[in-house]
Short mmCIF file of C-alpha atoms in Angstrom, two decimals:
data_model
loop_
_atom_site.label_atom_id
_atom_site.label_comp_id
_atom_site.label_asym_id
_atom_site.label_seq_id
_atom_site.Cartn_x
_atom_site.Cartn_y
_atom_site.Cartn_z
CA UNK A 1 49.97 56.42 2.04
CA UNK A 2 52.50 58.17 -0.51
CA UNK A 3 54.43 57.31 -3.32
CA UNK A 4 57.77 56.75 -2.32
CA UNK A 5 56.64 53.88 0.08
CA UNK A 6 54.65 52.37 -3.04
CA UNK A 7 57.64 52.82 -5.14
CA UNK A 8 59.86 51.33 -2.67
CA UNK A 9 57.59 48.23 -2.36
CA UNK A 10 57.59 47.28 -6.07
CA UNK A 11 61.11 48.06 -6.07
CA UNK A 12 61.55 45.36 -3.37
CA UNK A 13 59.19 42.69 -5.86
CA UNK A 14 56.23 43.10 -3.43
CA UNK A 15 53.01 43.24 -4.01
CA UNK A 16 51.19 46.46 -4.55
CA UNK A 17 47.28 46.62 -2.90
CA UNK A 18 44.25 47.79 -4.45
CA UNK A 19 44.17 50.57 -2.59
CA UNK A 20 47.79 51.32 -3.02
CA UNK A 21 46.93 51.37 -6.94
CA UNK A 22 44.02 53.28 -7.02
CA UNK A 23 45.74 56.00 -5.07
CA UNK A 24 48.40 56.14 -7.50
CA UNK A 25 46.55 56.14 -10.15
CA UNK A 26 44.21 58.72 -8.67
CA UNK A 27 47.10 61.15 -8.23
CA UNK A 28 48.92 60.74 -11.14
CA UNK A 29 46.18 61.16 -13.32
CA UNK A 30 45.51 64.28 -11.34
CA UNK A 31 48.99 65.44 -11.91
CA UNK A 32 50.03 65.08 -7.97
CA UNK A 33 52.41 62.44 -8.82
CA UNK A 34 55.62 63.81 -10.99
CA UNK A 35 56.72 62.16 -13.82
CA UNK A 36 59.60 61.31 -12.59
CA UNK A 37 58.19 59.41 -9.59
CA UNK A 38 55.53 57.97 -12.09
CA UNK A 39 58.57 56.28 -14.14
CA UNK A 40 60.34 55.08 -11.33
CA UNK A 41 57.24 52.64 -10.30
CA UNK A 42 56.47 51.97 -13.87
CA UNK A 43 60.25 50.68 -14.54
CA UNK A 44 60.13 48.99 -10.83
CA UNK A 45 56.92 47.01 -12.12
CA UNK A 46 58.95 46.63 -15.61
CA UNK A 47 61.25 44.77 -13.96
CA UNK A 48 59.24 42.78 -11.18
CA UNK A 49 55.95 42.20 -12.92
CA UNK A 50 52.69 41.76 -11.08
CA UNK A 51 50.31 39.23 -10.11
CA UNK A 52 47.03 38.79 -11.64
CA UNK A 53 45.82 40.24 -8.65
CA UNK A 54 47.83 43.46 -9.33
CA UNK A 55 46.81 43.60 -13.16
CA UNK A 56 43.13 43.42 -12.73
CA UNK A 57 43.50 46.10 -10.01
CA UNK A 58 45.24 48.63 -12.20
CA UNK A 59 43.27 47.67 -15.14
CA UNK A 60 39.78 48.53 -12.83
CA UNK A 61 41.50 52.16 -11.36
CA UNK A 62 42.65 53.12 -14.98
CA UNK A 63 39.34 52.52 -16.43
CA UNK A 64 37.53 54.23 -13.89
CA UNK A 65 40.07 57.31 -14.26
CA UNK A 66 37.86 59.10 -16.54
CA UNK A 67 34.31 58.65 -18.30
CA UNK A 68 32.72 55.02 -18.45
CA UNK A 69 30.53 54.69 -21.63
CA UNK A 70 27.53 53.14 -20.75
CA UNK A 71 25.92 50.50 -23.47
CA UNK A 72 23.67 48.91 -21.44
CA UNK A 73 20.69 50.18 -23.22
CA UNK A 74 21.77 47.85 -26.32
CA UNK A 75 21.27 44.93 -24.68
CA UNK A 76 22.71 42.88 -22.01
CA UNK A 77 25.66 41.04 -24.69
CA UNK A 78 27.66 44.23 -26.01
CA UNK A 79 30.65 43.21 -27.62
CA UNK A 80 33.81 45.04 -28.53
CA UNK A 81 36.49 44.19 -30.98
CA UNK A 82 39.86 45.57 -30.75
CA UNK A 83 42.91 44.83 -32.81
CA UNK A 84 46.43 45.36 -31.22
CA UNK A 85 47.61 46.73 -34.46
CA UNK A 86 49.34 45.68 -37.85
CA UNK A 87 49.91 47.03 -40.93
CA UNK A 88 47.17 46.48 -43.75
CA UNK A 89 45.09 46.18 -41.03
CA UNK A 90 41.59 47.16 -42.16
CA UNK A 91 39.50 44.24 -40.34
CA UNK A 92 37.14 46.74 -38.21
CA UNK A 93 36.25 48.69 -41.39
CA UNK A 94 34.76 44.92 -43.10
CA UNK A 95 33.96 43.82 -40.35
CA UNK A 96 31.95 45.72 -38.24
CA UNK A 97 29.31 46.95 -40.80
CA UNK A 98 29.23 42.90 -41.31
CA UNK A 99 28.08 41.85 -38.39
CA UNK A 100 25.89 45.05 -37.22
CA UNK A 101 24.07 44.19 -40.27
CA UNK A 102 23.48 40.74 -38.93
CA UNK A 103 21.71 42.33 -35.93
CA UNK A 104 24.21 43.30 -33.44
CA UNK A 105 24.74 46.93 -32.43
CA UNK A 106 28.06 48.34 -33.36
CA UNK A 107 29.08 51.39 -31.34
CA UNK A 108 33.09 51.29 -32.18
CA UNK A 109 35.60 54.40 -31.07
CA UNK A 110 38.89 53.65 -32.77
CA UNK A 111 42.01 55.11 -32.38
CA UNK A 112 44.35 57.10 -34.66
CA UNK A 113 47.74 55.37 -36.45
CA UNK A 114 51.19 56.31 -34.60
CA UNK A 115 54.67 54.81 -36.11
CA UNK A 116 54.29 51.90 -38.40
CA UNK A 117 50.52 50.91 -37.12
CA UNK A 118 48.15 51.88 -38.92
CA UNK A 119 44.32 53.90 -37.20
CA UNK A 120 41.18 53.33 -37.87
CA UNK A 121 39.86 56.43 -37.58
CA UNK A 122 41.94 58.13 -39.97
CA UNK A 123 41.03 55.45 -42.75
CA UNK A 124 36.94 56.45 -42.19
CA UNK A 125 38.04 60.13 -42.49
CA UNK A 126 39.64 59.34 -45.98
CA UNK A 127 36.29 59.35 -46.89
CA UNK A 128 35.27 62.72 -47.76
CA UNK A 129 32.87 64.47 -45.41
CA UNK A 130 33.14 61.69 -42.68
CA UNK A 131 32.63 62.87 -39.44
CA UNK A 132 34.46 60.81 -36.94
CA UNK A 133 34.17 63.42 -34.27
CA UNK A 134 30.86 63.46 -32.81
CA UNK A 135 29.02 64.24 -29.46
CA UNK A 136 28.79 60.97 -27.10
CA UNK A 137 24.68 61.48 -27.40
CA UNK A 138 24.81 61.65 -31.37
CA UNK A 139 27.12 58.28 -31.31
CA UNK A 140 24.50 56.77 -29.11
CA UNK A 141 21.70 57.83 -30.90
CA UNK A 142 23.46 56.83 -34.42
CA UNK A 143 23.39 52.94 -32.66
CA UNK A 144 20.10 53.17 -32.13
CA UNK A 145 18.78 54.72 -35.63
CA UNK A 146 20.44 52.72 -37.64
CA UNK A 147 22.86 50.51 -35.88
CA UNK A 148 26.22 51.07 -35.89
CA UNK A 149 28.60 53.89 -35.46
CA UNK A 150 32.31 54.24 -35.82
CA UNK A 151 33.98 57.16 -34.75
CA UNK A 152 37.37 58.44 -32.77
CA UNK A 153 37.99 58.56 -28.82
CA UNK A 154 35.68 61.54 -28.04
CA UNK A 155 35.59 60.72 -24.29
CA UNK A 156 37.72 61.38 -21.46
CA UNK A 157 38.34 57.38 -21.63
CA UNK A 158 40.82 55.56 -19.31
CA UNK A 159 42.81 59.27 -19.42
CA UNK A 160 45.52 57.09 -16.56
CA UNK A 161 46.47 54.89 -19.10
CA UNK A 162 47.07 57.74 -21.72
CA UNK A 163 49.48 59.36 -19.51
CA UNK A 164 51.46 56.06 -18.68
CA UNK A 165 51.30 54.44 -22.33
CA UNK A 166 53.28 58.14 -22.89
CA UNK A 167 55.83 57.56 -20.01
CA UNK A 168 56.12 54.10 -20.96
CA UNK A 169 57.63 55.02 -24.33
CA UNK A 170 60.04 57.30 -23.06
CA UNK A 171 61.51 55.14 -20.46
CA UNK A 172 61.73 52.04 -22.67
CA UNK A 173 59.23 50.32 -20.62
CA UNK A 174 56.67 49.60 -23.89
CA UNK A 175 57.33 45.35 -23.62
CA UNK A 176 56.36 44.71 -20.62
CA UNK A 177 53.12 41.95 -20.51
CA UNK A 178 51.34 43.13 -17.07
CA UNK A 179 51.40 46.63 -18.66
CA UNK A 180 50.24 45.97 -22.01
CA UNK A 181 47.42 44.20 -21.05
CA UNK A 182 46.32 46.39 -18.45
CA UNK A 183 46.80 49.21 -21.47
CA UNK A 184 43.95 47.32 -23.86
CA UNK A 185 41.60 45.84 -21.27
CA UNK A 186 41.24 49.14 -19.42
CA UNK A 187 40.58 50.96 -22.55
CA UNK A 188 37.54 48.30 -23.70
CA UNK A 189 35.86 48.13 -20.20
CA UNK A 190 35.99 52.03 -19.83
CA UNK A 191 34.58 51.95 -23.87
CA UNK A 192 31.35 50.17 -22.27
CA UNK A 193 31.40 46.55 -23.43
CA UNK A 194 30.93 43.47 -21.82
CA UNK A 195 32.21 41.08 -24.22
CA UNK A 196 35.43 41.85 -25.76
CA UNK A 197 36.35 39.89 -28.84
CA UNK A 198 41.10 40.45 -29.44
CA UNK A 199 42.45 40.00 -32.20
CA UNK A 200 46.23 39.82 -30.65
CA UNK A 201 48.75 39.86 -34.14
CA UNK A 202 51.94 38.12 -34.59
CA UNK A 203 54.72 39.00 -36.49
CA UNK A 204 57.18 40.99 -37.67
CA UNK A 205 54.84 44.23 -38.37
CA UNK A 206 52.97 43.53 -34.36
CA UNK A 207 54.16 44.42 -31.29
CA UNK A 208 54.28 40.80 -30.79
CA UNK A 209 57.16 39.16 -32.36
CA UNK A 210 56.43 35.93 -31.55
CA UNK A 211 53.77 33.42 -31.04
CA UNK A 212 54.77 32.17 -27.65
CA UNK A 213 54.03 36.20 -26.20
CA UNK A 214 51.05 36.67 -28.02
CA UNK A 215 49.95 33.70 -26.10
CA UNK A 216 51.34 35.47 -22.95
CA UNK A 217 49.41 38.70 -23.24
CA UNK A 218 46.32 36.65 -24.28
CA UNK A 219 45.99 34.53 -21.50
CA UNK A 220 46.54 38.12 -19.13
CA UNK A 221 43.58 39.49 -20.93
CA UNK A 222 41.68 36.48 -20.63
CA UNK A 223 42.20 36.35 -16.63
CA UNK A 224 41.53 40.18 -16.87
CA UNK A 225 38.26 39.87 -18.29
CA UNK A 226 37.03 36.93 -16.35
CA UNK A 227 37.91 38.96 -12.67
CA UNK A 228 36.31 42.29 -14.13
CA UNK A 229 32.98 40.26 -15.26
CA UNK A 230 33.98 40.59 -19.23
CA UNK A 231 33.52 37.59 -21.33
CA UNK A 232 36.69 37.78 -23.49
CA UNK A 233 37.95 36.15 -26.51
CA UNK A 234 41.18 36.00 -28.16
CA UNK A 235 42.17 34.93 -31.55
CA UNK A 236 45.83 34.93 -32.91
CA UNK A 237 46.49 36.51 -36.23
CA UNK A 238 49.31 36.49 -38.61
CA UNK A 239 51.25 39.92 -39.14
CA UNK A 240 54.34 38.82 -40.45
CA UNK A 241 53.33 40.12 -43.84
CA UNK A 242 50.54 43.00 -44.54
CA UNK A 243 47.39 41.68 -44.31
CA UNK A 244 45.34 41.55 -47.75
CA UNK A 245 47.01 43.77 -51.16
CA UNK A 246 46.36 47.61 -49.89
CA UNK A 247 48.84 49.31 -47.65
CA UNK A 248 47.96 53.07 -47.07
CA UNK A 249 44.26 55.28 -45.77
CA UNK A 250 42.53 55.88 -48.93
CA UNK A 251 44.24 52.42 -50.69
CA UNK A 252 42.48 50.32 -47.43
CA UNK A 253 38.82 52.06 -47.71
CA UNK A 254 38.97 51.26 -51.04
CA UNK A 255 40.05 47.61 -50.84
CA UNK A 256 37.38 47.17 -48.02
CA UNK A 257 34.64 48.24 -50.26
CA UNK A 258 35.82 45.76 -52.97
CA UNK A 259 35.64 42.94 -49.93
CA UNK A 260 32.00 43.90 -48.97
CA UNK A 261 31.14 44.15 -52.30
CA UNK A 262 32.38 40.22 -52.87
CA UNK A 263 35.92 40.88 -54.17
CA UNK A 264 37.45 39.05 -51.10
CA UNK A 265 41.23 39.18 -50.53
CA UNK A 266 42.07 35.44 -48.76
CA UNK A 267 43.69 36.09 -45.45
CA UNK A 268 41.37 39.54 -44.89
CA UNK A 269 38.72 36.73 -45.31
CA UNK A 270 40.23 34.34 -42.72
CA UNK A 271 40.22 36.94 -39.91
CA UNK A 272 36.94 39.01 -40.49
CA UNK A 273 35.08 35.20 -40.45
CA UNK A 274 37.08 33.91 -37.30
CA UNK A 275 36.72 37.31 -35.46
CA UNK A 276 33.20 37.47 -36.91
CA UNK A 277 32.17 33.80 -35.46
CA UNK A 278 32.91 34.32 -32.48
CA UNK A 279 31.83 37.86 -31.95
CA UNK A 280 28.07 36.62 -32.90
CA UNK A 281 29.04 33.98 -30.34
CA UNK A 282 29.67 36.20 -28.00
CA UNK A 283 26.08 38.61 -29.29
CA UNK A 284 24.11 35.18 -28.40
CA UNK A 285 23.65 35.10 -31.68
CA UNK A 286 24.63 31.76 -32.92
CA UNK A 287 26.96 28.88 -30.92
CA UNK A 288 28.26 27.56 -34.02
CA UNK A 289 31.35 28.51 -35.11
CA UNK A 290 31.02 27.37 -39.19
CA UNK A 291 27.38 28.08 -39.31
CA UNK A 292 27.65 31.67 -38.12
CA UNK A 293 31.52 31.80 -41.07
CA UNK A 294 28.36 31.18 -43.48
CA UNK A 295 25.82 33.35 -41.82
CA UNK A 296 28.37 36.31 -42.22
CA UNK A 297 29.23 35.02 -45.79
CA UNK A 298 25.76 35.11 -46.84
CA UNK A 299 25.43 39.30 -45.87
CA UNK A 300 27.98 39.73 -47.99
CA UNK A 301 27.03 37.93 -51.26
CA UNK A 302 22.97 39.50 -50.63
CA UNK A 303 24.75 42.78 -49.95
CA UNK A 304 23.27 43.87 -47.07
CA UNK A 305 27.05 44.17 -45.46
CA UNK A 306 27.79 46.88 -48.13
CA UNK A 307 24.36 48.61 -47.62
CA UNK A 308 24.68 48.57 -43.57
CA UNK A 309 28.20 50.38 -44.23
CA UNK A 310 26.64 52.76 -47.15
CA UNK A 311 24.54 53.51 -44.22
CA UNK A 312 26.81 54.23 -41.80
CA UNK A 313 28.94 56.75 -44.00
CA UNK A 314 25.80 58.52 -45.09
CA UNK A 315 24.57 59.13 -41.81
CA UNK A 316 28.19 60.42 -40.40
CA UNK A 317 28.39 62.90 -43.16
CA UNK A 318 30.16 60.55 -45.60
CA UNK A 319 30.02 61.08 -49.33
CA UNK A 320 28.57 57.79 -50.46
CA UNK A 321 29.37 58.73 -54.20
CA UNK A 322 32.91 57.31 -53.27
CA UNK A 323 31.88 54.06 -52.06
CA UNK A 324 29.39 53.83 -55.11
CA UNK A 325 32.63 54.75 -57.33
CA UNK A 326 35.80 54.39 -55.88
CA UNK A 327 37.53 55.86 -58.89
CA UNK A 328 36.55 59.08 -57.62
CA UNK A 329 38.77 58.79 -54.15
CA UNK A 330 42.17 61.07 -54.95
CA UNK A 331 44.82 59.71 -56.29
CA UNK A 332 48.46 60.15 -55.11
CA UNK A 333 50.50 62.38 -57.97
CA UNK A 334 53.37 59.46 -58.96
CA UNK A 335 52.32 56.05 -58.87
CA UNK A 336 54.60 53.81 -59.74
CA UNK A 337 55.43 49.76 -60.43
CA UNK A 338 58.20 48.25 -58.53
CA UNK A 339 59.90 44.50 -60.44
CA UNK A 340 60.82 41.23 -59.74
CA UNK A 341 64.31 41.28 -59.70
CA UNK A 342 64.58 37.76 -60.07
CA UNK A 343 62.32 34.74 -60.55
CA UNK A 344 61.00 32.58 -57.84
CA UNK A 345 58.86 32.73 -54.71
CA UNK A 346 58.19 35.41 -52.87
CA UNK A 347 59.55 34.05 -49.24
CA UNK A 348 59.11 37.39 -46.92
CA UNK A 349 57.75 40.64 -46.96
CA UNK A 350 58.38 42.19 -43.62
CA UNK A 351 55.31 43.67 -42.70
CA UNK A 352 57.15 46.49 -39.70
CA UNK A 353 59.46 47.35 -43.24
CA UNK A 354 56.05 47.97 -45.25
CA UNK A 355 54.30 49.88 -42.16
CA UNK A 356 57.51 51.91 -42.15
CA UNK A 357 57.82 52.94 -45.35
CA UNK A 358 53.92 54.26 -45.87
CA UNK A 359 54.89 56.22 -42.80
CA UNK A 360 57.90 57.53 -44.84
CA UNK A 361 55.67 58.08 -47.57
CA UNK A 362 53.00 60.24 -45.25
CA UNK A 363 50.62 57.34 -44.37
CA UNK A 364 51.16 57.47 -41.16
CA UNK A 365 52.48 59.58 -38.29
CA UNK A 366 55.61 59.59 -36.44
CA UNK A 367 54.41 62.15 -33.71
CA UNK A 368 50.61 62.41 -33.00
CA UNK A 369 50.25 66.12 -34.89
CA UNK A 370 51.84 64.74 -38.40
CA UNK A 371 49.21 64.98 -41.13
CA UNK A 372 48.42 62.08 -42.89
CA UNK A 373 48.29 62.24 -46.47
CA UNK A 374 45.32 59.52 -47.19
CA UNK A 375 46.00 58.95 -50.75
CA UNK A 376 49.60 57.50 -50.38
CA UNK A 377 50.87 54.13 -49.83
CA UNK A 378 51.30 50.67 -51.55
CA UNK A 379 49.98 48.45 -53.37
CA UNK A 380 51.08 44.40 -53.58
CA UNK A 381 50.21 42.45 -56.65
CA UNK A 382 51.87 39.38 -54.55
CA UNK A 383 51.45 37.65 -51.49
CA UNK A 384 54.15 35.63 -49.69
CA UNK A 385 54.52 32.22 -51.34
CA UNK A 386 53.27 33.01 -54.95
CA UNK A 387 55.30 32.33 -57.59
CA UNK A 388 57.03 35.67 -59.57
CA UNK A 389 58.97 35.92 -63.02
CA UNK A 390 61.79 38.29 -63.22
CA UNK A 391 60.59 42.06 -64.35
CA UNK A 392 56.91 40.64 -63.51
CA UNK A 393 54.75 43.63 -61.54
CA UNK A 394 55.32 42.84 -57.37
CA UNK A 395 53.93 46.19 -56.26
CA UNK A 396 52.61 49.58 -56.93
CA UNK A 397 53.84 52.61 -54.81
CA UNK A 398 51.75 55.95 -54.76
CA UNK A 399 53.58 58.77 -53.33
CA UNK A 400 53.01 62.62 -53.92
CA UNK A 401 56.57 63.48 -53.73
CA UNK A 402 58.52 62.43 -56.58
CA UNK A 403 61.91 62.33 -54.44
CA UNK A 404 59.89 59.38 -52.14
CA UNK A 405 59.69 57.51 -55.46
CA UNK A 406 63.49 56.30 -56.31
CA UNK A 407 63.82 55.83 -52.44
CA UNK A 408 60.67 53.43 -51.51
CA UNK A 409 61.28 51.66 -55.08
CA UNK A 410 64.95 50.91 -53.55
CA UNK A 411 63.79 50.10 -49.94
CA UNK A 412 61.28 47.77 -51.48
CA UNK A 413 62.60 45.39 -53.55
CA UNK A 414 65.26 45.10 -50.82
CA UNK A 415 62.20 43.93 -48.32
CA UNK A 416 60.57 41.83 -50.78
CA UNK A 417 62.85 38.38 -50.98
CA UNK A 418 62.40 36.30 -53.42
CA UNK A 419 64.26 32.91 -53.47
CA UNK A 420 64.41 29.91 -56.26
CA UNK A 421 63.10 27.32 -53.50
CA UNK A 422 59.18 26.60 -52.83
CA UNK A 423 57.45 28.80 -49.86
CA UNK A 424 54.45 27.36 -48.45
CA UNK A 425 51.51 29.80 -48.11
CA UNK A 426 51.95 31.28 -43.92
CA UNK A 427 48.85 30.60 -42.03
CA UNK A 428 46.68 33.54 -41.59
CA UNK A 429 44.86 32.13 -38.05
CA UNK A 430 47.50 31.18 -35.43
CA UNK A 431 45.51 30.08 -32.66
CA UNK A 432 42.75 31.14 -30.33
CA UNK A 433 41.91 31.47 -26.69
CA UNK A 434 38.97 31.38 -25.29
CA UNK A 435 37.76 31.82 -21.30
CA UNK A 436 36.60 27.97 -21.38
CA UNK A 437 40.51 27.53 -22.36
CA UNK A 438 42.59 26.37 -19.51
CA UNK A 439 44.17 28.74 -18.05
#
């Protein structure tokens, strides 16, 4: 068996064995496959796709390319949630704490922000003294003491898919629906759960434009998890616009608190209960859907959500002073109201637009050693479809440069479009798929 023959056979739109796939993914991983070669099969299945056949088999030999975190000592229904990215996006910080304090262990490695996406991980390290890098035995233990723990990819995890996510961007071979979904699925069954809950965004500011290939890449997971034995759910989100006010690391901690603490921002409210639902669904912990919306809903008003993630920053180092006061997080040097220009209703705020400019601003990265600067970003006083008054308040922008200032003020009120006629509030839940859905 060698490479050129398995190159030459997806070239041809054939169908690749398991063994073919392992043994490339064996040897690339181990650096005996070039680059070059590498590209020429990822392009080759770019352009030919793969069977489902095919996608569980690569999913399988890049998950078992490196470590395989083992959770089976939390049960026999350990569920994962994963987000495939947005902007405003600060679900797993609400959420998680939520539903670990409803009895279900949480043990969560997140990844870091790159581009216009933003990372969970670096929004927990905006908290001062939060350790997100721990020992695999400490993040175990921290499960088991007090359960939950949040922290970044410490393991060697799925290290295959690493390598070809990287080749994939350079060869303009990111799209492709067979290699995406391989990409997540390998990433939560190497992370050690066996029910994986999706949340698969739409929009503008995903890497799903549309509604019709979210459904696409949902239904591959979906047939992923079934033929590697994981019970997976997907639900379709909205990220045509930022989801909830707070754009930016510190800005997002600190608008999560306010949510645990009962100051709920609507749509962040419509995905933490239907991701929340169903992931107690999924724990065996409740079958019904609205019962377990107000089982999650009653944590929050008793506060035991806010206390489970007081808990969890305290034991990982955190200074809980900030989440007692969040006055005392830093503040950016300039911050700075942007204005209507005109009156009306807001019609579009381009989420990918807002994701880009916090980059700009140094809220995110644009290579993976940028620094983030945690206490820049923006803040909207308006959602899509509320009604605005020329020179009324749309936005806040905190920046540390003042030079960023004139320039996002100028960017922004060009994204933010604002027309005379009536725009009806976008739905914040798109759809969901489930593995009783036919498929």
């Amino acid at each position: 068996m060698n490479i050129l023959e398995i190159i030459a056979k997806k070239r041809d739109a054939k169908n690749l064995s398991k063994q073919e796939i392992e043994f490339f993914i064996k040897e690339y991983t181990q650096n005996n496959i070039t680059d070059y070669q590498a590209a020429a099969l990822i392009m080759a299945i770019y352009i030919n796709g793969m069977n489902d056949e095919e996608i569980v088999n690569l999913t399988l030999a890049m998950a078992n390319s490196g470590e395989v975190l083992d959770l089976s000592k939390f049960g026999k229904n350990v569920v994962d949630k994963h987000s495939t990215g947005g902007v405003g996006d600060k679900i797993s910080l609400i959420l998680l704490p939520i539903v670990a304090s409803l009895g279900i262990p949480v043990a969560k490695m997140s990844g870091r922000g790159l581009g216009f996406t933003g990372g969970t991980a670096d929004k927990l390290e905006a908290i001062p003294g939060y350790k997100t890098q721990v020992d695999i035995n400490t993040f175990i233990q921290n499960v088991e003491n007090i359960g939950i723990s949040m922290i970044t990819q410490t393991m060697n995890l799925a290290p295959a898919d690493k390598k070809i996510y990287a080749l994939r961007d350079t060869i303009s071979c990111v799209d492709s629906i067979p290699l995406i979904a391989s990409s997540i699925m390998s990433k939560k069954i190497a992370s050690g759960a066996n029910k994986i809950i999706l949340d698969v965004t739409v929009g503008s500011g995903a890497f799903m434009k549309n509604k019709e290939d979210a459904i696409k890449l949902s239904k591959e997971m979906i047939k992923i998890g079934k033929l590697a034995n994981r019970e997976t759910i997907c639900i379709l989100t909205n990220m045509d616009e930022p989801l909830g006010y707070a754009v930016g690391n510190s800005l997002e901690v600190i608008e999560s608190i306010e949510f645990l603490k009962g100051k709920m921002q609507e749509d962040v409210k419509q995905v933490v209960l239907e991701l929340g639902a169903y992931m107690l669904k999924l724990a065996g912990k409740g079958e019904d859907i609205e019962k377990n919306k107000k089982r999650i809903l009653e944590n929050i008003e008793n506060g035991k959500a806010y206390q489970t993630f007081i808990e969890m920053v305290k034991n990982q180092g955190g200074d809980i002073s900030y989440i007692e006061d969040t006055s005392k997080f830093e503040k950016s040097k300039y911050i700075e109201p942007v204005y209507a220009q005109k009156s009306g209703y807001i019609h579009e705020i381009n989420a990918e637009k807002i994701g880009e400019l916090a980059c700009s601003l140094g809220a995110g990265r644009i290579k993976k050693d940028d620094k983030i600067d945690a206490s820049v970003g923006i803040i909207f006083n308006k959602k899509v479809s509320d009604r605005v008054k020329e020179n009324d308040i749309v936005a806040y922008i905190h920046a540390n440069k003042l030079e960023d200032i004139k320039i996002a003020k100028e960017k922004l009120i060009n994204i933010i479009k604002i027309e005379e006629d009536y725009k009806e509030c976008p739905n914040v839940i798109l759809g969901k798929i489930t593995n009783i859905s036919n498929i």
